[in-house]
Coordinates of C-alpha atoms in Angstrom, one line a residue:
Chain E
M1 CA -48.8 -46.1 154.2
N2 CA -48.3 -43.6 156.8
T3 CA -49.0 -40.5 154.6
L4 CA -52.0 -40.0 152.8
A5 CA -50.2 -38.4 149.8
A6 CA -46.9 -36.5 149.2
L7 CA -47.1 -32.9 149.8
R8 CA -46.0 -32.1 146.4
R9 CA -48.9 -34.1 144.8
I10 CA -51.3 -32.2 146.9
A11 CA -49.7 -28.9 146.2
I12 CA -50.3 -29.1 142.4
P13 CA -54.3 -29.1 142.5
A14 CA -54.1 -26.8 145.6
I15 CA -53.0 -23.9 143.4
P16 CA -56.0 -23.8 141.2
S17 CA -58.1 -24.5 144.1
L18 CA -56.9 -21.5 146.0
G19 CA -57.4 -19.5 142.7
M20 CA -61.1 -20.4 143.0
L21 CA -61.4 -19.6 146.6
I22 CA -59.9 -16.1 146.2
T23 CA -62.3 -15.3 143.4
P24 CA -64.2 -12.7 145.4
F25 CA -61.0 -10.7 146.2
L26 CA -60.0 -10.1 142.7
P27 CA -60.6 -6.7 141.3
F28 CA -62.6 -7.9 138.2
T29 CA -65.1 -9.6 140.4
T30 CA -66.2 -6.6 142.6
S31 CA -67.0 -4.4 139.6
P32 CA -69.1 -5.5 136.6
T33 CA -66.7 -6.7 134.2
L34 CA -67.3 -8.7 131.0
W35 CA -64.5 -10.8 129.2
F36 CA -65.5 -12.2 125.8
G37 CA -69.1 -11.3 126.5
V38 CA -69.3 -13.3 129.8
P39 CA -68.8 -12.1 133.3
A40 CA -65.2 -12.0 134.3
P41 CA -65.8 -14.2 137.6
V42 CA -67.2 -17.0 135.3
V43 CA -64.4 -16.9 133.0
W44 CA -62.0 -17.0 135.9
V45 CA -63.8 -19.9 137.8
V46 CA -64.0 -22.0 134.7
A47 CA -60.4 -21.3 133.8
M48 CA -59.5 -22.4 137.3
I49 CA -61.5 -25.6 136.9
V50 CA -59.8 -26.4 133.6
L51 CA -56.4 -25.8 135.4
L52 CA -57.6 -28.0 138.3
V53 CA -58.3 -30.9 135.9
V54 CA -54.9 -30.4 134.2
A55 CA -53.3 -30.5 137.7
L56 CA -55.1 -33.6 138.6
R57 CA -54.1 -35.4 135.5
I58 CA -50.3 -34.4 136.1
V59 CA -50.6 -36.1 139.5
E60 CA -52.4 -39.0 138.1
A61 CA -49.6 -39.3 135.5
S62 CA -47.1 -39.4 138.5
Y63 CA -48.9 -42.1 140.1
R64 CA -48.9 -44.1 136.9
R65 CA -45.2 -43.3 136.5
A66 CA -44.5 -44.7 139.9
A67 CA -46.6 -47.6 139.4
A68 CA -48.1 -47.4 142.7
P69 CA -50.0 -50.5 143.7
Q70 CA -53.8 -50.2 143.0
G71 CA -55.7 -48.4 145.7
E72 CA -52.5 -47.1 147.4
V73 CA -52.6 -43.6 148.2
A74 CA -49.1 -42.4 147.8
R75 CA -46.2 -41.1 149.6
Chain X
M1 CA -100.9 -34.2 128.1
L2 CA -97.7 -33.3 130.1
T3 CA -98.8 -35.0 133.4
P4 CA -99.2 -38.5 131.7
A5 CA -95.9 -38.2 129.8
I6 CA -94.1 -37.2 132.9
I7 CA -95.7 -40.1 135.0
V8 CA -94.6 -42.5 132.2
G9 CA -91.1 -41.0 132.4
I10 CA -91.0 -41.6 136.1
L11 CA -92.3 -45.2 135.8
F12 CA -89.6 -45.8 133.1
I13 CA -86.9 -44.5 135.4
G14 CA -88.1 -46.9 138.2
A15 CA -88.2 -49.8 135.8
L16 CA -84.6 -49.3 134.8
G17 CA -83.5 -49.8 138.3
I18 CA -85.4 -53.3 138.5
L19 CA -85.5 -54.9 135.0
G20 CA -82.6 -57.2 134.3
R21 CA -81.4 -57.0 137.6
K22 CA -81.2 -59.9 140.1
R23 CA -82.6 -59.4 143.5
Q24 CA -80.0 -58.9 145.9
R25 CA -80.3 -61.1 148.9
E26 CA -77.2 -60.4 151.0
M27 CA -76.4 -57.2 152.8
A28 CA -72.8 -56.7 151.4
H29 CA -73.7 -57.1 147.9
W30 CA -76.8 -55.1 148.2
T31 CA -74.7 -52.1 149.8
V32 CA -71.4 -52.3 147.9
G33 CA -72.0 -54.7 145.1
G34 CA -69.0 -57.0 145.7
R35 CA -66.6 -54.1 145.7
D36 CA -66.0 -54.6 142.0
L37 CA -67.9 -51.8 140.3
P38 CA -65.9 -50.9 137.1
K39 CA -64.8 -47.3 136.0
W40 CA -67.9 -46.3 134.3
T41 CA -70.4 -47.6 136.8
S42 CA -68.5 -45.9 139.5
W43 CA -68.4 -42.6 137.3
F44 CA -72.1 -42.4 137.1
L45 CA -72.6 -42.9 140.9
Q46 CA -70.0 -40.3 141.6
A47 CA -71.4 -37.8 139.1
G48 CA -74.9 -38.5 140.4
E49 CA -74.2 -36.3 143.4
S50 CA -72.9 -33.3 141.4
L51 CA -76.2 -32.6 139.4
T52 CA -79.3 -33.0 141.7
T53 CA -82.7 -31.2 142.2
F54 CA -80.4 -28.3 143.6
S55 CA -79.2 -27.9 140.0
F56 CA -82.7 -27.5 138.6
L57 CA -84.1 -25.5 141.4
G58 CA -81.8 -23.9 143.9
L59 CA -78.8 -22.8 141.7
A60 CA -81.0 -21.0 139.1
G61 CA -82.8 -19.2 141.9
I62 CA -79.5 -18.2 143.5
A63 CA -78.2 -16.9 140.2
Y64 CA -81.5 -15.0 139.6
G65 CA -81.1 -13.1 143.0
G66 CA -77.4 -13.1 143.4
G67 CA -75.9 -13.5 140.0
V68 CA -72.4 -14.8 139.6
S69 CA -72.3 -15.5 143.5
A70 CA -73.9 -18.8 142.3
L71 CA -70.5 -19.8 141.2
F72 CA -69.6 -20.9 144.7
A73 CA -71.4 -24.2 143.9
L74 CA -68.8 -24.9 141.0
V75 CA -66.1 -24.0 143.4
Y76 CA -66.9 -26.3 146.2
L77 CA -67.8 -29.2 143.8
S78 CA -64.5 -28.9 142.0
I79 CA -62.4 -28.5 145.2
S80 CA -64.3 -31.5 146.9
S81 CA -63.6 -33.6 143.8
A82 CA -59.9 -32.7 144.1
M83 CA -59.8 -33.6 147.9
L84 CA -61.6 -36.9 147.2
Y85 CA -59.1 -37.7 144.6
F86 CA -56.8 -38.3 147.4
V87 CA -59.1 -39.2 150.1
A88 CA -61.5 -41.7 148.3
P89 CA -58.9 -44.4 147.4
R90 CA -57.7 -44.6 151.0
L91 CA -61.3 -45.0 152.2
R92 CA -61.7 -47.8 149.7
E93 CA -58.6 -49.5 150.7
L94 CA -59.5 -49.5 154.4
G95 CA -63.1 -50.6 153.5
A96 CA -62.0 -53.5 151.3
N97 CA -59.5 -54.6 153.9
R98 CA -61.7 -54.3 156.9
G99 CA -65.1 -55.0 155.3
Y100 CA -66.8 -51.7 155.8
L101 CA -70.4 -51.3 154.6
T102 CA -71.0 -47.8 156.1
M103 CA -69.3 -44.8 157.3
A104 CA -70.1 -45.7 160.9
D105 CA -68.2 -48.9 160.3
F106 CA -65.0 -46.8 159.4
F107 CA -65.5 -45.0 162.8
H108 CA -65.9 -48.2 164.6
D109 CA -62.8 -49.8 163.2
R110 CA -60.6 -46.9 163.2
F111 CA -61.4 -45.4 166.7
G112 CA -62.1 -48.8 168.3
S113 CA -65.5 -47.7 169.7
K114 CA -68.9 -48.9 169.2
A115 CA -70.4 -46.2 170.9
L116 CA -68.9 -43.7 168.6
S117 CA -70.0 -45.6 165.5
V118 CA -73.7 -45.6 167.0
V119 CA -73.6 -41.9 167.5
V120 CA -72.3 -41.2 163.9
A121 CA -74.9 -43.7 162.6
L122 CA -77.6 -41.9 164.3
V123 CA -76.4 -38.4 163.6
G124 CA -76.0 -39.4 159.8
A125 CA -79.5 -41.1 159.6
V126 CA -81.4 -38.3 161.3
F127 CA -79.6 -35.5 159.3
L128 CA -80.2 -37.4 156.0
I129 CA -83.9 -37.5 156.5
P130 CA -84.5 -33.8 155.7
Y131 CA -82.2 -34.2 152.7
L132 CA -84.4 -37.1 151.5
Q133 CA -87.4 -35.1 151.8
L134 CA -85.9 -32.3 150.0
Q135 CA -85.3 -34.6 147.0
I136 CA -89.0 -35.6 146.9
T137 CA -90.4 -32.3 147.5
G138 CA -88.1 -31.1 144.7
L139 CA -89.5 -33.6 142.4
G140 CA -92.9 -32.6 143.2
L141 CA -92.1 -29.0 142.6
I142 CA -90.5 -29.7 139.1
V143 CA -93.6 -31.7 138.1
Q144 CA -96.0 -29.0 139.4
L145 CA -94.0 -26.3 137.6
A146 CA -94.0 -28.2 134.4
T147 CA -97.6 -29.2 134.5
G148 CA -99.2 -26.4 136.6
S149 CA -101.0 -29.0 138.6
S150 CA -100.7 -29.6 142.3
S151 CA -102.5 -32.9 142.1
A152 CA -100.0 -34.1 139.4
S153 CA -97.3 -33.0 141.8
G154 CA -98.7 -35.1 144.8
L155 CA -99.2 -38.1 142.5
S156 CA -95.6 -37.9 141.0
M157 CA -94.0 -37.7 144.5
V158 CA -96.1 -40.9 145.5
V159 CA -95.2 -42.8 142.4
A160 CA -91.6 -41.8 142.5
S161 CA -91.2 -42.6 146.1
A162 CA -92.8 -46.0 145.7
L163 CA -90.5 -46.7 142.7
V164 CA -87.4 -45.7 144.7
V165 CA -88.3 -48.1 147.4
V166 CA -88.9 -51.0 145.1
F167 CA -85.8 -50.6 143.0
V168 CA -83.5 -49.8 146.0
I169 CA -84.8 -52.9 147.9
W170 CA -84.7 -55.1 144.8
A171 CA -81.4 -54.2 143.3
G172 CA -79.3 -52.1 145.9
I173 CA -76.4 -50.1 144.7
R174 CA -76.4 -51.8 141.3
G175 CA -80.1 -50.6 140.6
I176 CA -79.0 -47.2 141.6
A177 CA -76.0 -47.2 139.3
R178 CA -78.4 -48.4 136.4
V179 CA -80.6 -45.3 137.0
A180 CA -77.8 -43.0 137.5
V181 CA -76.5 -43.8 134.1
F182 CA -79.9 -42.7 132.6
K183 CA -80.2 -39.7 134.9
D184 CA -76.7 -38.2 133.9
F185 CA -77.4 -38.6 130.2
A186 CA -81.0 -37.0 130.8
M187 CA -79.5 -34.1 132.8
L188 CA -76.9 -33.6 130.0
V189 CA -79.9 -33.4 127.5
A190 CA -82.0 -31.3 129.7
L191 CA -79.4 -28.7 130.5
L192 CA -78.5 -28.4 126.7
V193 CA -82.3 -28.0 126.0
V194 CA -82.4 -25.2 128.7
L195 CA -79.4 -23.5 127.1
A196 CA -81.1 -23.7 123.6
G197 CA -84.2 -22.2 125.2
V198 CA -82.3 -19.3 126.5
L199 CA -80.4 -18.7 123.3
A200 CA -83.6 -18.9 121.2
G201 CA -86.0 -17.1 123.5
V202 CA -83.9 -14.5 125.4
G203 CA -80.8 -13.9 123.3
T204 CA -77.1 -14.9 122.8
I205 CA -74.9 -15.4 125.7
P206 CA -73.2 -12.0 125.4
D207 CA -76.4 -10.4 124.8
V208 CA -77.9 -11.7 128.1
F209 CA -74.9 -10.8 130.2
A210 CA -74.8 -7.5 128.5
R211 CA -78.5 -6.8 129.2
V212 CA -78.2 -8.0 132.7
G213 CA -75.1 -5.9 133.1
E214 CA -77.2 -2.7 132.1
A215 CA -80.2 -3.7 134.3
A216 CA -78.4 -4.8 137.4
P217 CA -74.7 -4.7 137.3
R218 CA -74.5 -6.1 140.8
L219 CA -75.4 -9.5 139.3
L220 CA -72.1 -9.5 137.5
T221 CA -70.2 -9.2 140.7
V222 CA -69.6 -11.4 143.7
S223 CA -70.8 -8.7 146.0
T224 CA -74.5 -8.9 146.1
P225 CA -76.0 -8.3 149.7
G226 CA -76.4 -11.6 151.5
L227 CA -74.5 -13.4 148.8
D228 CA -71.2 -11.6 149.2
T229 CA -67.5 -12.3 149.7
T230 CA -68.0 -13.9 153.1
F231 CA -70.9 -16.0 152.0
F232 CA -68.9 -17.2 148.9
V233 CA -65.7 -18.0 150.8
T234 CA -67.1 -19.5 153.9
S235 CA -69.8 -21.6 152.0
A236 CA -67.2 -22.8 149.5
V237 CA -64.7 -23.8 152.3
V238 CA -67.0 -25.6 154.7
T239 CA -68.8 -27.5 151.9
S240 CA -65.4 -28.5 150.3
I241 CA -64.4 -29.6 153.7
G242 CA -67.5 -31.7 154.4
A243 CA -67.7 -33.2 150.8
G244 CA -64.1 -33.5 150.3
L245 CA -63.6 -35.7 153.4
N246 CA -66.9 -37.6 152.5
T247 CA -68.9 -36.9 155.7
F248 CA -72.3 -37.5 154.0
P249 CA -73.1 -41.2 154.9
H250 CA -74.9 -42.0 151.6
L251 CA -71.8 -41.2 149.6
W252 CA -69.9 -44.1 151.2
P253 CA -71.3 -47.0 149.5
P254 CA -70.2 -45.7 146.0
I255 CA -66.8 -45.4 147.1
L256 CA -66.5 -48.7 148.9
A257 CA -68.1 -50.4 145.8
A258 CA -65.5 -49.3 143.4
K259 CA -63.3 -51.8 141.9
S260 CA -60.1 -50.1 142.9
G261 CA -58.5 -46.9 144.1
A262 CA -57.2 -46.2 140.5
V263 CA -60.8 -46.2 139.3
L264 CA -61.8 -43.5 141.9
R265 CA -58.6 -41.4 141.2
S266 CA -59.3 -41.5 137.5
N267 CA -63.1 -40.5 138.0
Y268 CA -62.5 -37.7 140.3
S269 CA -59.7 -36.2 138.2
W270 CA -62.3 -35.7 135.3
L271 CA -65.3 -35.0 137.4
P272 CA -64.8 -31.1 137.6
V273 CA -65.2 -31.1 133.7
Y274 CA -68.6 -32.6 134.1
Q275 CA -69.6 -30.1 136.8
L276 CA -69.0 -27.3 134.4
L277 CA -72.5 -28.2 133.1
L278 CA -73.7 -26.1 136.3
V279 CA -72.9 -22.9 134.4
V280 CA -76.2 -23.5 132.4
P281 CA -78.6 -23.1 135.4
I282 CA -76.4 -20.2 136.3
L283 CA -77.0 -18.6 132.8
A284 CA -80.7 -19.5 132.9
G285 CA -81.1 -18.0 136.2
M286 CA -79.4 -14.7 135.1
A287 CA -81.7 -14.7 131.9
G288 CA -84.6 -15.2 134.2
F289 CA -83.8 -11.8 135.6
L290 CA -84.6 -10.3 132.0
V291 CA -87.7 -12.3 131.4
L292 CA -89.6 -13.1 134.5
K293 CA -91.8 -11.2 136.8
P294 CA -90.0 -9.5 139.7
K295 CA -90.3 -11.6 142.9
T296 CA -90.6 -14.8 141.1
P297 CA -89.7 -17.5 143.7
G298 CA -86.0 -18.7 143.1
N299 CA -86.9 -22.4 142.9
N300 CA -89.4 -21.7 140.0
V301 CA -86.9 -19.7 137.9
L302 CA -85.3 -22.3 135.7
L303 CA -88.5 -24.4 134.8
T304 CA -90.4 -21.0 134.3
V305 CA -87.7 -19.7 131.9
A306 CA -87.9 -23.0 130.1
Q307 CA -91.8 -22.8 129.9
Q308 CA -91.5 -19.4 128.4
T309 CA -88.9 -20.3 125.7
L310 CA -89.6 -24.1 124.9
P311 CA -92.5 -26.1 123.7
D312 CA -94.4 -28.3 126.1
W313 CA -92.8 -31.6 125.0
L314 CA -89.4 -30.3 125.6
V315 CA -90.5 -29.0 129.0
A316 CA -91.7 -32.6 129.8
V317 CA -88.1 -33.9 128.8
I318 CA -86.6 -31.5 131.3
A319 CA -89.2 -32.4 134.0
V320 CA -88.3 -36.1 133.6
A321 CA -84.6 -35.4 133.7
G322 CA -85.4 -33.4 136.9
A323 CA -87.3 -36.4 138.3
A324 CA -84.4 -38.5 137.6
A325 CA -82.2 -36.0 139.3
A326 CA -84.3 -36.4 142.4
M327 CA -84.7 -40.1 142.3
V328 CA -81.0 -41.2 142.3
P329 CA -80.0 -39.2 145.2
A330 CA -83.2 -40.2 147.0
A331 CA -82.4 -43.7 146.4
A332 CA -78.7 -43.3 147.6
I333 CA -79.9 -41.5 150.7
A334 CA -82.5 -44.2 151.5
M335 CA -79.8 -46.8 151.3
G336 CA -77.4 -44.8 153.5
I337 CA -80.0 -44.4 156.1
S338 CA -81.1 -48.0 156.2
S339 CA -77.5 -49.4 156.1
L340 CA -76.6 -47.1 159.1
I341 CA -79.6 -48.2 161.0
S342 CA -79.6 -51.8 160.4
N343 CA -75.7 -52.4 160.5
N344 CA -74.6 -49.9 163.2
V345 CA -77.6 -49.3 165.4
L346 CA -79.8 -52.3 165.5
R347 CA -76.8 -54.7 165.2
V348 CA -79.0 -57.8 164.6
K349 CA -76.9 -60.9 164.5
N350 CA -79.1 -63.0 162.1
P351 CA -78.0 -61.8 158.6
A352 CA -81.3 -62.6 157.1
L353 CA -83.3 -60.7 159.8
R354 CA -80.9 -57.9 159.5
F355 CA -81.5 -57.6 155.8
R356 CA -85.2 -57.7 156.2
L357 CA -85.0 -55.0 158.8
N358 CA -82.9 -53.0 156.5
H359 CA -85.5 -53.2 153.7
A360 CA -88.1 -52.1 156.5
V361 CA -85.9 -49.1 157.3
V362 CA -85.9 -48.1 153.6
V363 CA -89.7 -48.3 153.5
V364 CA -90.0 -46.1 156.7
A365 CA -87.4 -43.6 155.8
V366 CA -88.9 -42.8 152.4
G367 CA -92.4 -43.1 153.8
L368 CA -91.5 -40.5 156.5
A369 CA -89.8 -38.2 154.0
L370 CA -92.9 -38.5 151.6
L371 CA -95.4 -37.7 154.3
F372 CA -93.4 -34.7 155.4
G373 CA -93.3 -33.7 151.7
L374 CA -97.0 -34.2 151.0
A375 CA -97.9 -32.3 154.4
K376 CA -95.5 -29.6 153.5
S377 CA -94.1 -29.9 156.7
D378 CA -91.3 -27.4 157.4
I379 CA -88.6 -29.8 158.3
A380 CA -86.6 -27.9 155.6
S381 CA -85.1 -25.9 158.4
L382 CA -83.4 -29.1 159.6
L383 CA -81.4 -28.9 156.3
L384 CA -79.5 -26.0 158.0
L385 CA -78.2 -28.9 160.2
T386 CA -77.5 -31.5 157.6
Y387 CA -74.7 -29.6 155.8
G388 CA -73.3 -28.0 159.0
G389 CA -73.8 -30.9 161.2
L390 CA -72.4 -33.5 159.1
T391 CA -69.3 -31.4 158.4
Q392 CA -68.6 -31.7 162.1
L393 CA -67.5 -35.3 161.5
A394 CA -64.6 -34.0 159.1
P395 CA -61.8 -33.5 161.7
A396 CA -62.5 -37.2 162.7
V397 CA -62.4 -38.5 159.2
A398 CA -59.1 -36.6 158.6
L399 CA -57.6 -37.9 161.7
A400 CA -58.6 -41.5 160.9
L401 CA -56.9 -41.6 157.4
P402 CA -53.5 -42.1 158.1
K403 CA -52.0 -45.4 159.3
K404 CA -51.8 -44.2 162.9
V405 CA -55.2 -42.6 163.9
G406 CA -54.5 -39.3 165.4
A407 CA -56.8 -39.0 168.2
G408 CA -58.8 -41.1 170.7
A409 CA -62.6 -42.0 170.4
V410 CA -63.5 -39.8 173.4
P411 CA -62.0 -36.5 172.1
V412 CA -63.4 -37.2 168.6
L413 CA -66.8 -37.8 170.0
L414 CA -66.7 -34.8 172.3
G415 CA -65.7 -32.8 169.4
I416 CA -68.6 -34.0 167.2
V417 CA -71.1 -33.4 170.0
V418 CA -70.0 -29.9 170.7
G419 CA -69.7 -28.9 167.0
T420 CA -73.2 -30.4 166.2
V421 CA -74.9 -28.8 169.2
C422 CA -73.1 -25.5 168.2
V423 CA -74.5 -25.7 164.7
A424 CA -78.0 -26.3 166.0
A425 CA -77.8 -23.5 168.5
L426 CA -76.6 -21.1 165.8
A427 CA -79.2 -22.2 163.3
F428 CA -82.3 -22.3 165.5
A429 CA -81.4 -19.2 167.5
K430 CA -80.7 -17.4 164.3
V431 CA -77.5 -15.9 165.7
P432 CA -76.3 -13.3 163.3
L433 CA -72.9 -14.4 161.9
G434 CA -72.3 -11.8 159.3
G435 CA -72.5 -14.1 156.5
W436 CA -70.3 -16.7 158.0
D437 CA -71.4 -20.3 157.5
S438 CA -72.6 -21.8 160.9
G439 CA -70.9 -25.2 160.0
L440 CA -67.6 -23.5 159.5
V441 CA -67.9 -21.5 162.7
S442 CA -68.9 -24.6 164.7
L443 CA -65.7 -26.3 163.5
A444 CA -63.8 -24.0 165.8
P445 CA -65.2 -25.2 169.1
N446 CA -65.3 -28.7 167.8
L447 CA -61.5 -28.7 167.0
L448 CA -60.8 -26.8 170.3
V449 CA -62.6 -29.4 172.4
L450 CA -61.0 -32.3 170.4
A451 CA -57.5 -30.8 170.9
L452 CA -58.0 -30.3 174.7
A453 CA -59.6 -33.7 175.3
E454 CA -56.9 -35.4 173.3
A455 CA -54.2 -33.5 175.3
V456 CA -55.7 -34.8 178.5
R457 CA -55.9 -38.3 177.1
R458 CA -52.2 -38.3 176.1
R459 CA -51.2 -37.1 179.7
R460 CA -53.2 -39.9 181.4
P461 CA -51.1 -42.8 182.6
R462 CA -51.8 -45.8 180.5
S463 CA -51.4 -49.5 181.0
E464 CA -49.7 -51.8 178.5
G465 CA -52.8 -52.7 177.0
D466 CA -53.9 -52.1 173.4
A467 CA -54.6 -48.3 173.0
G468 CA -57.6 -49.1 170.7
R469 CA -59.3 -51.2 173.3
D470 CA -58.7 -48.6 176.1
L471 CA -60.3 -45.9 174.0
A472 CA -63.1 -48.0 173.0
A473 CA -63.8 -48.7 176.7
A474 CA -63.6 -45.0 177.6
A475 CA -65.9 -44.0 174.8
E476 CA -68.4 -46.6 175.9
G477 CA -68.3 -44.9 179.2
V478 CA -69.0 -41.6 177.9
A479 CA -71.8 -42.9 175.6

């Protein structure tokens, strides 16, 4: 196992992770904004976390499909 | 009535860690439980670090003063879970193949340097003491806020510390896992009770946020002075790096003890859902802005809101959950410190003697943290070093994950020393950094020194000997 994980597997959860990190730069987080009665940054971060879980489950499914040996951390 | 109820709750938590568990008599089983912990046991150990006393005290306080900027905690916890999804199975694989019990064993094996492992063990143990004190002091504060009695606070700290020592020594990681199961359910119940209190006593969720928006619009933005964009991004990035590369020594045993890498991957993929519970303390903190006196200390916010909106017996439930949220991390930290000292610093050959010394270190570590807590010693400032300092180990962990280790022991050691000294200098000299996290700033000289030293190392003429042995010898020389 020379590599920790294939880049494409890392790239999928990286997208919502970056989405969370750029939160303070989004226009709706610098002015008071409510979405559905909740502060827009809260809605945004919660949405990104849900997307992150979906992304990790997609990666997990790819591991299972590839039937990687237990404990192996991917190519 | 509250004090006896809470003390009984704390005794129950301690009993959970002991009853029905065999006494562990061997270091490896005590630390990593035979490396066969199943999915749910691993889940509770991993989730245990997501909700701590910080969830009860610190996070609501940040939301009280800084509003939605407190979301940075959800951001770093989620990102670090995603990183650990990839990193933890590799650490577990190496640990199982090479017999690691501690983080310092990983450094010793991967970089071939005993000196490096001793430095890592000492740095890890020293930095964890303030973190241990934080848990014990946090427990005392929770009890004091719930009961209004400072003597109850001191008593609860002593009782909880003694119980932590007993169940950690008795049952090791399996005892911690048992208590972690209770703690996670108790936290879930407590946070739902807090949410119900806010809904019943302050208003509906949209109502709370609308009123906060009218009274203090800045709390709905990520631009509060002191908790602004720079704070949000740099704190989230540095903590994600540190936690995602598992630089906290006490978090190694739960990973090394898991039954398989697949178990770890599965758990880390779901963990961010569990961490969404932290929205509740953020809501409670912002509701506190509406109902509490101005200048209420941040750490008091959540429990004071609970006291104003809930009956006493429900406040007791929250306090017991808070006590559990302190005792589980405290137990894991005590185990982390003792295993580093007994396994990597003292290096006693006799297994039985080493195990007894390990127990003695548990008693000393918890005792020291308790004394600091009771004396109200201000070692909390050392916490500034705990997060930033331990993050200085991140480059080394990253370089040691691939099959071929990416740097030698000496460059890694120099990077760690320079990074840690830089964190200490920035923290104690109170150098203004414009909101930048000192741990993140210190990673720059760390990486620079590491890169330069590694370049020099690669240019040096080398004999045909084993590179690992060469590096180990060089590191010994430096140390």
